[in-house]
Coordinates of C-alpha atoms and ligand atoms in Angstrom, one line a residue:
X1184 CA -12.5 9.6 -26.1
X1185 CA -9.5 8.4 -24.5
X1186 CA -7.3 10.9 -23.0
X1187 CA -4.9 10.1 -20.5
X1188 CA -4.6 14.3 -19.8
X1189 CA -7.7 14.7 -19.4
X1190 CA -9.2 15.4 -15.7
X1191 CA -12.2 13.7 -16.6
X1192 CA -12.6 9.9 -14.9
X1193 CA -14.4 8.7 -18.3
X1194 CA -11.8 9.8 -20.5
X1195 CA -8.3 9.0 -18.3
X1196 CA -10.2 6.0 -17.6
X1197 CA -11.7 5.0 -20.8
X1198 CA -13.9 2.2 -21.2
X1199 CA -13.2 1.8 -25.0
X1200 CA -9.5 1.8 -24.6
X1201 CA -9.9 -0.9 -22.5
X1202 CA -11.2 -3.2 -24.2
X1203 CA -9.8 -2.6 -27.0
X1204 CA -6.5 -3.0 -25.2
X1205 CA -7.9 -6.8 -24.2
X1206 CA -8.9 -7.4 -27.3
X1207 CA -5.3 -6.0 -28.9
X1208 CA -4.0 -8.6 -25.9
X1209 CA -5.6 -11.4 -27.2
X1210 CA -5.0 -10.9 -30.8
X1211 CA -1.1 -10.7 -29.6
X1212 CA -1.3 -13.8 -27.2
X1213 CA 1.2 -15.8 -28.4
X1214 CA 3.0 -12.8 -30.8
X1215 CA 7.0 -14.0 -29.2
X1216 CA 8.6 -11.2 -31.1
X1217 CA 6.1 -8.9 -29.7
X1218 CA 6.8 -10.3 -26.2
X1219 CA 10.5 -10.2 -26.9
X1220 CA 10.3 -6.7 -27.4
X1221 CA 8.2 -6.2 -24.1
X1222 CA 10.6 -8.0 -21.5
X1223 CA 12.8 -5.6 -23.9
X1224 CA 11.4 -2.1 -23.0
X1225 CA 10.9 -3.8 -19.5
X1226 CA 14.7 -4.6 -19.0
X1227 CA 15.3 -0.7 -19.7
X1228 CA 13.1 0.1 -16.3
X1229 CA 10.7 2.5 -17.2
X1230 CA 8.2 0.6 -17.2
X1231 CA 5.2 -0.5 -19.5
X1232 CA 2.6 0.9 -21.2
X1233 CA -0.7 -0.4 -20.2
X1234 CA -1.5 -2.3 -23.7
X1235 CA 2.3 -3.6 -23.5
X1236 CA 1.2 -5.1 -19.8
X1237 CA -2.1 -6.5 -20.8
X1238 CA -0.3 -8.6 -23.5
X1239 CA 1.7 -10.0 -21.2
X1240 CA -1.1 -10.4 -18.9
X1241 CA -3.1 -13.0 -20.9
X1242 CA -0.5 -14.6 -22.5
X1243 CA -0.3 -18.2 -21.0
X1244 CA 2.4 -19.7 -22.2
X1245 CA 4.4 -21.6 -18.7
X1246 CA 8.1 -19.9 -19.7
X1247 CA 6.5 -16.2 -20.6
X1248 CA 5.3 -16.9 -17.3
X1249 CA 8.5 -17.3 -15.4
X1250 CA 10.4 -14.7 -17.5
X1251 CA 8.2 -12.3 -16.0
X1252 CA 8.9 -13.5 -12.3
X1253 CA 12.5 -13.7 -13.0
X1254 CA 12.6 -9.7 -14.3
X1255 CA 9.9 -8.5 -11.7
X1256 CA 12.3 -10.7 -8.9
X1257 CA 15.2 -8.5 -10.8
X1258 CA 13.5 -5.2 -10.7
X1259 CA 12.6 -5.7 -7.1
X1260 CA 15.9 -6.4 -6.2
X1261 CA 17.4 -3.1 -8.3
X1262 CA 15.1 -0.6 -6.8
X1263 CA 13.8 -2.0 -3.4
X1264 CA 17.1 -4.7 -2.1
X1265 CA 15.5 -7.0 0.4
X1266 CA 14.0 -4.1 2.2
X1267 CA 10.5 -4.5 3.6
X1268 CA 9.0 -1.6 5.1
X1269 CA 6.3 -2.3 7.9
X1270 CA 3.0 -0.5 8.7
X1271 CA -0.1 -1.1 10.5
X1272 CA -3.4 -0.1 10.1
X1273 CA -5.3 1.9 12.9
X1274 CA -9.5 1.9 12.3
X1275 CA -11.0 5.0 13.8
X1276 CA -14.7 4.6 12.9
X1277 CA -16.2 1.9 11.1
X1278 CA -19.9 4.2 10.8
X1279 CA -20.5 4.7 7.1
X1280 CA -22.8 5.7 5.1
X1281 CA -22.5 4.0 1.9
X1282 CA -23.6 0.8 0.6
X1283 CA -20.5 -0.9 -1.0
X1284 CA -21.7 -4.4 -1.3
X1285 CA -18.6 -5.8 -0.5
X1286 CA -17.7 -4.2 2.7
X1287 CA -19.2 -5.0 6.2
X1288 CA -19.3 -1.3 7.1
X1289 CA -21.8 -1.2 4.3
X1290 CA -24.8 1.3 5.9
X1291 CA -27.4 -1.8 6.2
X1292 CA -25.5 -3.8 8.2
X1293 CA -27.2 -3.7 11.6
X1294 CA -25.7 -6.7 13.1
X1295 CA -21.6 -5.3 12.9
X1296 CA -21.2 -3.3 15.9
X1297 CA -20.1 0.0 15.2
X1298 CA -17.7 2.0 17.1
X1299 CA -15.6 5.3 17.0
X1300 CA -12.3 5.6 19.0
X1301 CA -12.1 8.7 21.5
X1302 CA -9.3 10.7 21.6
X1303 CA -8.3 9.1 24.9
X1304 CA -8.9 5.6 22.7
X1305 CA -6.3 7.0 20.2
X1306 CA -3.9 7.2 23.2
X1307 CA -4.3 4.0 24.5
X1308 CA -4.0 2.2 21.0
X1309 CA -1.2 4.6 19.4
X1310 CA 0.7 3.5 22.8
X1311 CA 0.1 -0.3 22.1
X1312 CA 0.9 0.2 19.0
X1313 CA 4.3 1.9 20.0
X1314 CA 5.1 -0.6 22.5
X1315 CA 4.8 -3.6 19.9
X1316 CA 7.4 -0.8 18.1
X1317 CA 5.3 0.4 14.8
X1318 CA 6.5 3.8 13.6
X1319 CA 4.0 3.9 10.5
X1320 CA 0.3 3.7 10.6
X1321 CA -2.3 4.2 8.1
X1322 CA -5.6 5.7 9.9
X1323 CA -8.7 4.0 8.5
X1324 CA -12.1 5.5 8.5
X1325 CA -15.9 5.6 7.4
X1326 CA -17.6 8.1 5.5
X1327 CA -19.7 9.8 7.4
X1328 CA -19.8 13.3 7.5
X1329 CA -21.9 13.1 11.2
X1330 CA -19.5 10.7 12.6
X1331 CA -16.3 11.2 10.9
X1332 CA -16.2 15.1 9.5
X1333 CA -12.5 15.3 8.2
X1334 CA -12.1 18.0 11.9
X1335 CA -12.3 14.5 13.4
X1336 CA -9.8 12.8 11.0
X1337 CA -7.6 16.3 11.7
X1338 CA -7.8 15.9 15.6
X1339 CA -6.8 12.1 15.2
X1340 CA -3.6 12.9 13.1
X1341 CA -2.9 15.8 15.3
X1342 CA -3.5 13.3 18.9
X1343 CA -1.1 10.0 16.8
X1344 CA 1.8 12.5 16.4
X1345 CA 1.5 14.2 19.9
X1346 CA 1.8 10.6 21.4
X1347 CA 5.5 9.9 22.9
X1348 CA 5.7 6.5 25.2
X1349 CA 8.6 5.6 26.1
X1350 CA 11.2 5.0 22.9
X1351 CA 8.3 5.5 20.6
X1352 CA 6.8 7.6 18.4
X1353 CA 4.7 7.6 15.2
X1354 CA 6.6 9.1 12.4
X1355 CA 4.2 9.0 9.5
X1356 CA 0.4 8.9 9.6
X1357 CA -1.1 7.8 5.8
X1358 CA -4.6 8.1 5.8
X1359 CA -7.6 5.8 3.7
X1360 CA -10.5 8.0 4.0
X1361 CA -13.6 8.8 1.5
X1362 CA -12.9 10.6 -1.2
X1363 CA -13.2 14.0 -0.4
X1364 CA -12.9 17.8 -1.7
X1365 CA -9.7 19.6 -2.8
X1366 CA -9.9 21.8 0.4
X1367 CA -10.0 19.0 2.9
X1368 CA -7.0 17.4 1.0
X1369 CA -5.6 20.8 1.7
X1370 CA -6.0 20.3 5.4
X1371 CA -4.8 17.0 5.5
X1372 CA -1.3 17.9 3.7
X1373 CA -1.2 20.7 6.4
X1374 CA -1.7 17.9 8.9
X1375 CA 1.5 16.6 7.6
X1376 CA 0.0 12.9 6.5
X1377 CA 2.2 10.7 4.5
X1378 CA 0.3 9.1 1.5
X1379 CA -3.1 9.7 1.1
X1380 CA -5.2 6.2 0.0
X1381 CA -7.9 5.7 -1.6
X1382 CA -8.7 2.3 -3.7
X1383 CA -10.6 2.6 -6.7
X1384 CA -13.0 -0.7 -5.7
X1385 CA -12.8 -1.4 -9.4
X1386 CA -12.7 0.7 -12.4
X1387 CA -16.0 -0.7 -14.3
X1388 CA -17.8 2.1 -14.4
X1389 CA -21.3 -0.1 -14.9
X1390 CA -19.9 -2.6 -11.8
X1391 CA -18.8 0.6 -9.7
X1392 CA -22.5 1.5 -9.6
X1393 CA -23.5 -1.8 -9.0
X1394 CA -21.7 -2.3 -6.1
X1395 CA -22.4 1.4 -4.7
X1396 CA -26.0 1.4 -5.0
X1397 CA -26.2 4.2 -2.4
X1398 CA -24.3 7.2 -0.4
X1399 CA -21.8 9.9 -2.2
X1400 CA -19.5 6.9 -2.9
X1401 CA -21.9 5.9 -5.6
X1402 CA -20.2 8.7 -7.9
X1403 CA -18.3 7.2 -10.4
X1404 CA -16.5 10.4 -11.2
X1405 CA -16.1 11.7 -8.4
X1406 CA -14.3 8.9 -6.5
X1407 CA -12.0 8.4 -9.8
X1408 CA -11.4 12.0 -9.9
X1409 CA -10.6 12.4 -6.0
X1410 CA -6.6 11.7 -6.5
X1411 CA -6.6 14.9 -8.8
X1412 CA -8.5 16.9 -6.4
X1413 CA -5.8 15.7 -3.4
X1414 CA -2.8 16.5 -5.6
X1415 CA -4.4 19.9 -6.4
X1416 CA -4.6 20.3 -2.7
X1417 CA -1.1 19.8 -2.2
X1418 CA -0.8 16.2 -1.2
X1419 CA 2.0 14.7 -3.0
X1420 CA 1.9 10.7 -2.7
X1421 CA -1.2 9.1 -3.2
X1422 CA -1.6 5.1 -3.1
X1423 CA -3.9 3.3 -5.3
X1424 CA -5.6 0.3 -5.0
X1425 CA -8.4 -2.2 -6.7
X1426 CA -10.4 -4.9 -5.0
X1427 CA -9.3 -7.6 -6.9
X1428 CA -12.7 -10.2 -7.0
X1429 CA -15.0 -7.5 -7.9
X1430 CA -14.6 -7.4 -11.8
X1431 CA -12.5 -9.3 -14.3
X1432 CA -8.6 -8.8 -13.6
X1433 CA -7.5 -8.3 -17.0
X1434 CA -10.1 -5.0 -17.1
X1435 CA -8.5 -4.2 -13.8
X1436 CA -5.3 -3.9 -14.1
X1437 CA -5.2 -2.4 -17.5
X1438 CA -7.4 0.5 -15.4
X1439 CA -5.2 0.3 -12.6
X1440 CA -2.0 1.4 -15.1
X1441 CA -4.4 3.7 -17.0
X1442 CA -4.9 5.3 -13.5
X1443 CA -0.9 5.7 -12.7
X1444 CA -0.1 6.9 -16.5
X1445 CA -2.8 9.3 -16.0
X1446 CA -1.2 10.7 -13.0
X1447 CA 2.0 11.0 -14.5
X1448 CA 1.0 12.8 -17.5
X1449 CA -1.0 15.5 -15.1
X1450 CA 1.0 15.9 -12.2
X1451 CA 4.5 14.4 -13.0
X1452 CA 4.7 11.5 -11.0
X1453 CA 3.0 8.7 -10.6
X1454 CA 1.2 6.9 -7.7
X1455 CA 3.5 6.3 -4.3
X1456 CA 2.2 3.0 -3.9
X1457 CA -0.3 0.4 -4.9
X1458 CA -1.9 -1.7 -3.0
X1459 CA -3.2 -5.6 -4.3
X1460 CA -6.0 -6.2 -1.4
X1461 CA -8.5 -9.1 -2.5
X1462 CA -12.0 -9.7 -1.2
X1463 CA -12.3 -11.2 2.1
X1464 CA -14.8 -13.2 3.9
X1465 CA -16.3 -10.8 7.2
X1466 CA -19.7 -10.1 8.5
X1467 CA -22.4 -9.9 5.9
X1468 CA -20.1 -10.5 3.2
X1469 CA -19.1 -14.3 1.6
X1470 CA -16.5 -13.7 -1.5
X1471 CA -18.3 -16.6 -2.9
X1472 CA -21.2 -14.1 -4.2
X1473 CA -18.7 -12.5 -6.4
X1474 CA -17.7 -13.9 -9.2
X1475 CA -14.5 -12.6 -10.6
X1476 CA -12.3 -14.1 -8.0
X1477 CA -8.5 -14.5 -8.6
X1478 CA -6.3 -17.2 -7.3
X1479 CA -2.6 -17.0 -6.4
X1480 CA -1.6 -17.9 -9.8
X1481 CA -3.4 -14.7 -11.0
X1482 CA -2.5 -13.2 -8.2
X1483 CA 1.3 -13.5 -8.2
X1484 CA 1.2 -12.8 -12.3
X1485 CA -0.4 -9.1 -11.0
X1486 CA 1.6 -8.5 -8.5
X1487 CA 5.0 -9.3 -11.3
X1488 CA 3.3 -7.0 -14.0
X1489 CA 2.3 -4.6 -11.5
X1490 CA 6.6 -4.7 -10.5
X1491 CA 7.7 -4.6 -13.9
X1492 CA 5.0 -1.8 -15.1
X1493 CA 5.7 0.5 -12.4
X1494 CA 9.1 0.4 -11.1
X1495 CA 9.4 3.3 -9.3
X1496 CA 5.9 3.1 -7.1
X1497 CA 5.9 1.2 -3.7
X1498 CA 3.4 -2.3 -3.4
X1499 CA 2.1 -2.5 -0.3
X1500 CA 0.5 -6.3 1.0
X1501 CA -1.7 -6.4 3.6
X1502 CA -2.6 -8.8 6.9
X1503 CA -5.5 -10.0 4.4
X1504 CA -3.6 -12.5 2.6
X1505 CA -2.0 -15.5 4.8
X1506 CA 1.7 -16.0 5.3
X1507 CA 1.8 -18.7 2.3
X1508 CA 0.6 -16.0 0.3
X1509 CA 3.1 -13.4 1.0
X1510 CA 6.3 -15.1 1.0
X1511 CA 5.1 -16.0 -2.9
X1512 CA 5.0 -12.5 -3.8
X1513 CA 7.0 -10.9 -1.6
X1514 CA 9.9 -11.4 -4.1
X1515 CA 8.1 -10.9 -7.3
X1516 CA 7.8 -6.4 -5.9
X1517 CA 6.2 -6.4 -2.7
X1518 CA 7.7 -3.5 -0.6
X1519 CA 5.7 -2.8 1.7
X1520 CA 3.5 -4.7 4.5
X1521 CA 1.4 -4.7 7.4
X1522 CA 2.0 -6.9 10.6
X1523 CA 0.5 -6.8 14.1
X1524 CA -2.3 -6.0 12.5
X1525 CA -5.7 -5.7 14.1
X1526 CA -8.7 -4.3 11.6
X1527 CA -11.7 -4.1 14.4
X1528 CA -12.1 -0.5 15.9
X1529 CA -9.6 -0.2 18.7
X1530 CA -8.7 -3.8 19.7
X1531 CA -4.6 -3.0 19.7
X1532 CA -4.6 -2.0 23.5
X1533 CA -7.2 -4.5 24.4
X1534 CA -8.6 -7.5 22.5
X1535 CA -12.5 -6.5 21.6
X1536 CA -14.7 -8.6 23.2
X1537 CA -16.2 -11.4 21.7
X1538 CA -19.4 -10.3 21.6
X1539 CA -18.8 -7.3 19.5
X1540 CA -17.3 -7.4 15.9
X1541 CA -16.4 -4.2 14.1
X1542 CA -13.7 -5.7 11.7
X1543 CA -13.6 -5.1 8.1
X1544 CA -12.0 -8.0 7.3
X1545 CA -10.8 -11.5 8.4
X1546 CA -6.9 -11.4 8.6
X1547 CA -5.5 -14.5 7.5
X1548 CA -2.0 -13.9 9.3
X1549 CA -2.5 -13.4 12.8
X1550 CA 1.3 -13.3 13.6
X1551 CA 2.3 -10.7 16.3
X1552 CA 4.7 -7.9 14.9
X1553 CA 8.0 -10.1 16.3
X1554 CA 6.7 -13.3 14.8
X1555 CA 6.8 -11.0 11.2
X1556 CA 10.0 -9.4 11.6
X1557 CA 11.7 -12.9 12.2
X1558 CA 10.1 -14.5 9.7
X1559 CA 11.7 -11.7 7.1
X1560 CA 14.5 -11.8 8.4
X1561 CA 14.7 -15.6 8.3
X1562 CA 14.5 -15.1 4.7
X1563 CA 17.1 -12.6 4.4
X1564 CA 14.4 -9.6 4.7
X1565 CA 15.6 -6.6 6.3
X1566 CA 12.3 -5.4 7.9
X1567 CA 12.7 -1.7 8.0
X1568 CA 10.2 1.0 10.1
X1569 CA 12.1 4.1 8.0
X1570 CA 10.3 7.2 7.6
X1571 CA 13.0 9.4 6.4
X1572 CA 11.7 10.3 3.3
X1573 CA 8.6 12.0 3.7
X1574 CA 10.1 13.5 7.4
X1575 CA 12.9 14.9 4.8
X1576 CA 10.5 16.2 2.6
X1577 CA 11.6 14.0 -0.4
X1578 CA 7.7 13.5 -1.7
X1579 CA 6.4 14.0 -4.8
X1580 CA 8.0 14.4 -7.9
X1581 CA 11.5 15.2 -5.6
X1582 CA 11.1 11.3 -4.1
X1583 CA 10.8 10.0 -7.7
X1584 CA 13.8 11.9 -8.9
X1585 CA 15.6 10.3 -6.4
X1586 CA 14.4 7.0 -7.1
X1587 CA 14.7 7.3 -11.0
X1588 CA 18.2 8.2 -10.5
X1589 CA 19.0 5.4 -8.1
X1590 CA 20.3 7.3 -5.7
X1591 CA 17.4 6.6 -2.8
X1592 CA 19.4 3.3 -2.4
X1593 CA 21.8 5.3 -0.7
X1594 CA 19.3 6.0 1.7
X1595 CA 17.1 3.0 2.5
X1596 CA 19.5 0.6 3.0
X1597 CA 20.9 2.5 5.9
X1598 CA 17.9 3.4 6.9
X1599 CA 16.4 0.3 7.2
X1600 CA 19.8 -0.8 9.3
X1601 CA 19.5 1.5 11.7
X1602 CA 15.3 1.5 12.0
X1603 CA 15.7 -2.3 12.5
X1604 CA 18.6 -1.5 15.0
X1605 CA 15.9 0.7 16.9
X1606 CA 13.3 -2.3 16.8
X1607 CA 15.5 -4.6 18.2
X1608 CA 16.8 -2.7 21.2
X1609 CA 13.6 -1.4 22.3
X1610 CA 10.9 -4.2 21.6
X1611 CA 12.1 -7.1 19.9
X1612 CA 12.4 -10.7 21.7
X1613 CA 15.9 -12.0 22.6
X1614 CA 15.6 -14.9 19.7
X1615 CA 14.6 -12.1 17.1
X1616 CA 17.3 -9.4 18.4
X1617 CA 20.0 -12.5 18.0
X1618 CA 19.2 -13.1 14.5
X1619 CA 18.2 -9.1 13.9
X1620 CA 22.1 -8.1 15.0
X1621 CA 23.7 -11.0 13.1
X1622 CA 21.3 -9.5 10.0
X1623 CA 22.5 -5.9 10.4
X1624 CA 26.5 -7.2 10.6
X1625 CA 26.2 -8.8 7.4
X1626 CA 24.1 -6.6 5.8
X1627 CA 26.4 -3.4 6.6
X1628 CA 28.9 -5.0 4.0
X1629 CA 26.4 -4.4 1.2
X1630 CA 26.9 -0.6 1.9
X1631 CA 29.4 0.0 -1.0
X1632 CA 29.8 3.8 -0.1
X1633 CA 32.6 4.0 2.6
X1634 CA 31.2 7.3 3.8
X1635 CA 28.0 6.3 4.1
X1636 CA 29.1 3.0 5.7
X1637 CA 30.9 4.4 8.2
X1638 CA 27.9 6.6 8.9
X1639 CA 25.6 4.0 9.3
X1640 CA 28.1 1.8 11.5
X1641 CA 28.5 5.0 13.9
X1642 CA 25.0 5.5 14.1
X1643 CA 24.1 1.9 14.8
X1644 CA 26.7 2.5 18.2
X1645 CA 24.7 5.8 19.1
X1646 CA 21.5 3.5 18.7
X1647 CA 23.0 0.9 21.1
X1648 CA 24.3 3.5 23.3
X1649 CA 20.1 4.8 23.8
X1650 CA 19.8 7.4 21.4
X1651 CA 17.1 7.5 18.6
X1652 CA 15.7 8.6 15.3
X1653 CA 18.5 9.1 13.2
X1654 CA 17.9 9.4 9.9
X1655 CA 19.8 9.8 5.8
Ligands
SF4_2397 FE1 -17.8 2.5 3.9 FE2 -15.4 2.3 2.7 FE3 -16.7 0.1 3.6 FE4 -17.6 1.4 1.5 S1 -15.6 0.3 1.6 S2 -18.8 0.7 3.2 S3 -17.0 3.5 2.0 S4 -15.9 1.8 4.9
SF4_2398 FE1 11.0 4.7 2.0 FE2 12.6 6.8 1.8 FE3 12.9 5.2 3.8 FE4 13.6 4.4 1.4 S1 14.6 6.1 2.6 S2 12.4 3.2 2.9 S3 12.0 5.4 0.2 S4 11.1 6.4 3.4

């Protein structure tokens, strides 16, 4: 029985209410008043119910179509500006012990080399990573309770935020490990991560199983269940996620917005983010054995629903889709993104040698963290390495009220000014700091509070002066 209150994964995720929610969809394909009323509700910005999305989903018609670009290009702009945050991801341990079919770190694989970084590895990547100037990572990790016992995940977290080279420093650690047990959520809130990650794979129960024949991932329930356990543990933003490629899209996202209203209606708030990874080509795995693979059509339609569904929770897009790719979604609610990135084990201080390969996935844009802070600022981007939020302790349910209201505007524009401002002095090149500064000047005019203007303009001197980590 479908409840969305409910902490059990097969009634907040119901099967039933999904397709009958598909099958509602494509009863109201081509329903305009219906759709009318949709863009309606979605104009208002709180979002859309996960039937109201699905409608929209499979209708086809070319000009429904671009409506929806046009309002998700709209809501992006209201909430997020040009704003892009940046992250990158930092792989710890690629042993695992499950057998998701899709993933190269998939137990039978015998040919991937597998590795786990040292603490003295951490050191030498965390500074690589600080010298190309990253202030945001998200640690990425196995299961494997010999290998990677969450005391290891703990002493990594602890060693990133002890590391201080030169101008740099990481200032939020989000973490994509296993799912795992309300306790050791516990410890990693007192480890002071920022989101905790997990992505659902897909929410096909049946598939799920499929594609987990073996290891504690193989729990349906558990896994769907985990984001309850870590916000009963204390952690206030979690990030979800699907594999897009591993089931049909339409049952995805309607599970995906199942998944966030669930959330809401237990805890209050909703997810922080959500990410829109789709399979990759990498060792032992060809995305031509699946069958349920989107293409950027599909892909950009998601990522607009996904924007117009969710206002208020972050989209993050990662190195695994190409450059093409990303500047096509980037306006229709992307706010978040990776660049720099390397996804072997350790690789960031040295490149691994070509003999070994412990990636988990191809990455299609290979562009170094200055080529990717040009190029968004080329297109009027501001790239922006804040961290204020969570260092301010605006999480949770206090991060959304300040989103709901609008007021967080007052605080990442500024913020992304003066982060940028750091990145340019410390590590950009000279062509990127010429176009960065000329960026900032114009951009400090969109500051409509004088106070805060002032502020900003003040703390961009301090910046250029050599001081750092200012924050609103
Ligand atoms: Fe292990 Fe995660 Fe890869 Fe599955 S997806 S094999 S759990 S690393
Ligand atoms: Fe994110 Fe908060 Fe910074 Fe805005 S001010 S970019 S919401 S951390």
């Amino acid at each position: 029985m479908y409840n969305p209150r409910s902490l059990r994964a097969e009634e907040f995720i119901s099967h039933e209410e999904i397709i009958e929610t598909l099958s509602y969809a494509r009863q109201h394909k081509g329903d305009r008043s219906l759709i009318a009323e949709i863009f309606a509700k979605a104009k208002l910005r709180k979002g859309l119910h996960h039937r109201e999305a699905a409608v929209l989903l499979l209708n086809e018609d070319t000009d429904v179509t671009q409506q929806l670009y046009q309002l998700a290009e709209q809501l992006k702009q209201d909430f997020y500006g040009n704003r892009i945050v940046i992250f990158a991801p930092l792989y710890v341990s690629n042993y695992c012990i499950n057998g998701c079919t899709y993933c190269p770190y998939h137990a039978r694989n015998h040919h991937i080399t597998r590795k786990k970084l040292t603490q003295e590895d951490i050191v030498r990547e965390v500074t690589a990573l600080q010298d190309m100037g990253h202030k945001r990572l998200a640690i990425e990790a196995g299961e494997d309770p010999v290998h990677n016992p969450i005391s290891y995940i703990l002493e990594c977290i602890d060693t990133i935020y002890h590391i201080h080279h030169k101008n740099g420093s990481i200032r939020r650690v989000n973490v994509n490990i296993a799912a795992t047990t309300e306790e050791e959520y516990h410890m990693l809130k007192e480890a002071k991560i920022g989101t905790y990650i997990l992505f659902q794979e897909t929410y096909h129960k049946e598939s799920y199983e499929k594609l987990h024949p073996t290891g504690p991932k193989h729990d349906y329930a558990y896994h769907t269940e985990a984001m309850d356990r870590a916000m009963a543990g204390g952690i206030d933003d979690v990030g979800l996620g699907v594999l897009f490629g591993l089931e049909s899209y339409p049952y995805e996202l309607v599970g995906l917005l199942m998944h966030a209203e669930h959330l809401e209606a237990v805890h209050g708030v909703g997810p922080h983010t959500i990410s829109v990874p789709r399979i990759k080509r990498a060792d032992d795995i060809d995305p031509d054995d699946f069958d349920n693979g989107i293409d950027d059509d599909i892909f950009a339609k998601i990522c607009a629903l996904i924007r117009i569904s969710v206002p208020y929770t972050g989209m993050i897009i990662s190195t695994r889709e190409s450059k093409a790719v990303r500047e096509r979604v980037l306006p229709l609610g992307i706010s978040q993104i990776s660049g720099g990135s390397c996804t072997s084990v350790g690789g960031y201080d040295l490149p691994e040698p070509e003999e070994e390969n412990s990636a988990q996935f191809d990455v299609s844009d290979k562009r170094s963290l200055d080529e990717v802070v040009r190029w968004l600022m080329e297109m009027n981007d501001i790239p922006s390495f804040c961290t204020a939020c969570y260092r301010a302790g605006r999480t949770g349910d206090r991060f959304m009220s300040f989103c709901k209201s609008g007021e967080i505007q007052n605080f990442c524009h500024p913020n992304a000014l003066i982060t940028l401002q750091e990145y340019l002095e410390d590590y950009a090149s000279p062509e990127t700091k010429r176009i960065g500064q000329a960026l900032i000047q114009q951009q400090l005019g969109g500051i409509s509070n004088r106070q805060v203007r002032a502020k900003t303009e003040a703390l961009l001197k301090k910046i250029a002066e050599g001081e750092r980590d200012f924050r609103f």
